[in-house]
Amino acid sequence: MKNIITSIMLAFSVYGFSQEKEKNDSIVETTINALEEIVISKKKVLYTQKSDRLVFNVENSIVSEGGTALDVLSRAPGVVVSQDGDLSIRGQQGVAVMINGKLTQLSQKELANYLKATTSSNIKQIEVITNPSSKYDAAGKAGIINIILKKPNTSGLKGTAFTSYGRGRKNRTNSGFNLNYNKDKWGVFGNYSYTFRGEEEHKKFNQVQFTNQTRQEIASKNHQTSITDEPLTSNNFKVGTQYEVSPKTNLEVYVDAKIGRYQNMADGTNTVVNTANQPIFDAITYNDSKEKWFDYTYAFSGVHKFNTEGKNMSFDFEYETSKFRSNQFQSAANTANATTVNDRRGYIPSQLKVFTGKVDFVNPFKEKQSMEWGFKTSIKNNNNPSVYEYYDNNQWLIDFNSTNHFEYNEQIYAAYANYKYQLEKLNIQAGLRTEYTAINIDQKTLNEQHKDDYLKWFPSLSLKYEFTSNHSAHASYSKRINRPSQFDLNPFRFYDDSFNYSQGNPNLIPEITHAMEIGYAWKSNFMASVYFNSTKDVFTEVYNYNPDTNTTVTTQINVDKSYNYGVNITNTTELNKWWSVNTLFNVFENKFMGNVLNSSTIDPIMTLNVSVQNSFTITDTWKAEGNAQYQSKSNLGVYQRDGFFDFSIGISKQVLAKKGNIKLNFTDVFNTNNFYIKSVVAQTSIDKRYDLDNRIATIAFTYRI
């Protein structure tokens, strides 16, 4: 079925390109803004392809309504989300995430929880920036995803209220509002959202341990299953004010709070059999992880215009404090023999404090020339005392092999300059950014310290040449860095269950990437590009199985280098007044080089990613969407991911004098967007299958105040 649907969607795309008319905008939705007695109608595109980024106008998407930020990202063309919420662009991991142009400081797990708790109704746009200029942080080897939240700016009292209900294997709800009031020089704004996300996942984990690396003789087999119940509840709010000090100066202050809790309850089994296929260990398992977080951000920013020629200065200061708590409990009852497994529990608190400040200047010093320059400081402290205990002889005892008090301090000081020169047909942008990083790791339990500091330079260059008003070519280059997070470096154990745990590696060093791209564009309808990325000291997830304890340890190491290269094509087509299509083709390959678990190479895989977005205007008040995404088999370091397919549909109806909107959508209709990975390296074969809770029916209502 999925192959038939894919073929149909591709046929639509090819037909659409051949029938393209001279129109610049497609995948449209007409929006009406009333200004007293004047009504202005304009068209908005669902996707806008620029030379350095793809802009996804989420507010125009029907199937995105009623979901979360992570749901929306999973359907953004070129973006893939793993089962743990890890993001990749064009098949490459290591993505920096910004919220309203500000880099997040959360770990992967904390970021995944935050994105799950952020309703899509609050999102205006998502920018996928594959080759950022030196003005942006150098973080993120694969590029940057910038999530732009809604913020009304019209005069008087304006806003929206929204609510939605969804059902997959569990219930999901979102409700909230956005309000804005402006009068004269003052403005106040605020928003609140409540999210409940029920989720149930089915997991299977098969592992074969061989007697040696030739993998001719099996030593043992391990089979694990689990069904999870993962309720997540969050309350997010933001309140702030703006003040126009003068016609040239504006100031803004706000407080942003994210408060939530998440629980993962898993009932499962764990069976180990010998070469004769006889069980030597057979356990019924139960795992319960309770997480809570309290995250507060206090921000002060402003813009000052020196003159009417575009010379200005902006500043932004933020202080973020985040408290994260995780309480874990694991048990396993062995029925195969007398071997017992002790119950375990863990207390894993974490407190993050981050101060960031930046000042940016724009200085046009000639008619077609300008210089952007600025400074940024980031100071981070993460305190992570963790305690693990096991139950033995009717008492809880501290597990000193797992317990650890870890404190991480990081300081980054950056400066950049970005030069722009506009000739008659050639646009040049060249920049240089420098970042000094100082890290201090204090493992207090072991009384060990690790310090490191380094200065890195990050050049960037982009060229755009316009042959005519409809035809142009572009080329770009940038150097980027992907630093290991404090959790990647922390050697404490984080148990998924009694037999699987992950562990940080304090010896990880940053990845350095050189990214290049060259492309051609016709109007705003068609763009093709070829890209090549080279990365040194690549992060790769590896695992080690201990047959004596039946435990698998997952950690990360640095591999010598990797190459990511491919071809990217986007096409925007309006077939007629009621049907528009946007198509993205991406063919890429990842090649890893270096010793990984005594294996010198990992076979590269040529991967195809296709996304086809269809928009239908049925009547003036009825709209519909049918969107499909397919990705063939790919590799993620030592793992190989199976292909997956997603087909989602939606329909919307404007009501209440077009101030209200009712949307019904059905995501992952065929339940084919799952996460299946496997790996055969050294003496071990691993097969993990995650049947995700992605097939969701949602009804949503939005009302404009």
XYZ file of N, CA and C in Angstrom, residues 51-52 130-135 141 418 429-433 457-464 474-481 512-519 530-535:
135
model
N 18.001 30.488 -0.305
C 19.315 29.942 -0.637
C 19.979 29.245 0.536
N 19.668 29.658 1.781
C 20.324 29.061 2.939
C 19.370 28.373 3.897
N 20.517 25.168 6.697
C 21.559 24.165 6.470
C 22.963 24.750 6.433
N 23.093 26.012 6.095
C 24.420 26.627 6.025
C 24.353 28.051 6.589
N 24.316 28.201 7.910
C 24.155 29.523 8.519
C 25.383 30.406 8.310
N 25.172 31.714 8.358
C 26.274 32.666 8.263
C 26.984 32.770 9.604
N 28.063 33.532 9.651
C 28.857 33.671 10.874
C 28.107 34.429 11.965
N 26.979 35.060 11.628
C 26.191 35.752 12.642
C 25.588 34.764 13.639
N 26.610 20.674 13.670
C 27.328 20.338 12.439
C 26.374 20.170 11.252
N 30.456 40.031 9.652
C 29.825 39.498 8.450
C 29.654 40.633 7.445
N 28.387 37.505 0.540
C 28.339 37.565 2.000
C 29.485 36.720 2.551
N 30.405 37.359 3.237
C 31.573 36.672 3.788
C 31.706 37.030 5.259
N 31.968 36.033 6.082
C 32.043 36.279 7.512
C 33.084 35.436 8.198
N 33.434 35.859 9.407
C 34.369 35.115 10.242
C 33.897 35.211 11.683
N 33.824 34.059 12.329
C 33.409 33.990 13.722
C 34.499 33.270 14.517
N 38.193 29.064 14.953
C 37.769 30.075 13.980
C 36.806 29.431 12.990
N 35.745 30.168 12.658
C 34.687 29.616 11.816
C 34.371 30.580 10.670
N 35.011 30.389 9.513
C 34.705 31.239 8.357
C 33.416 30.794 7.672
N 32.785 31.716 6.972
C 31.609 31.396 6.170
C 31.611 32.273 4.924
N 31.047 31.756 3.851
C 30.993 32.486 2.575
C 29.767 32.030 1.809
N 29.011 32.987 1.267
C 27.889 32.652 0.393
C 27.867 33.615 -0.787
N 27.570 33.077 -1.946
C 27.499 33.840 -3.200
C 26.171 33.537 -3.879
N 25.544 34.567 -4.423
C 24.336 34.383 -5.199
C 24.425 35.246 -6.452
N 23.586 29.802 -6.587
C 24.170 30.167 -5.303
C 25.199 29.126 -4.884
N 26.141 29.547 -4.058
C 27.156 28.661 -3.493
C 27.451 29.142 -2.079
N 27.754 28.204 -1.180
C 28.024 28.585 0.197
C 29.000 27.605 0.836
N 29.690 28.117 1.866
C 30.623 27.306 2.658
C 30.576 27.796 4.100
N 30.673 26.874 5.051
C 30.775 27.252 6.453
C 31.505 26.164 7.220
N 32.146 26.579 8.282
C 32.796 25.661 9.210
C 32.006 25.703 10.511
N 31.727 24.493 11.106
C 30.870 24.436 12.271
C 31.435 23.480 13.309
N 30.897 23.566 14.522
C 31.362 22.734 15.628
C 30.158 22.122 16.334
N 34.181 18.731 14.318
C 34.393 19.901 13.455
C 33.952 19.542 12.037
N 33.066 20.371 11.472
C 32.487 20.092 10.159
C 32.775 21.221 9.183
N 33.145 20.852 7.965
C 33.236 21.777 6.835
C 32.081 21.444 5.882
N 31.193 22.425 5.645
C 29.993 22.208 4.836
C 30.023 23.086 3.600
N 29.742 22.484 2.446
C 29.729 23.203 1.167
C 28.466 22.860 0.388
N 27.969 23.842 -0.376
C 26.756 23.626 -1.162
C 26.774 24.537 -2.376
N 26.282 24.031 -3.502
C 26.129 24.831 -4.716
C 24.779 24.478 -5.332
N 24.045 25.500 -5.810
C 22.702 25.220 -6.278
C 22.207 26.198 -7.327
N 23.605 20.693 -4.705
C 24.505 19.589 -4.387
C 25.299 20.003 -3.163
N 25.410 19.136 -2.170
C 26.096 19.502 -0.934
C 27.093 18.421 -0.528
N 28.081 18.854 0.239
C 29.128 17.946 0.725
C 29.591 18.427 2.092
N 29.558 17.549 3.088
C 30.006 17.867 4.444
C 31.085 16.885 4.865
N 32.146 17.409 5.440
C 33.229 16.580 5.964
C 33.370 16.865 7.456
N 33.318 15.813 8.288
C 33.358 15.966 9.737
C 34.505 15.166 10.324
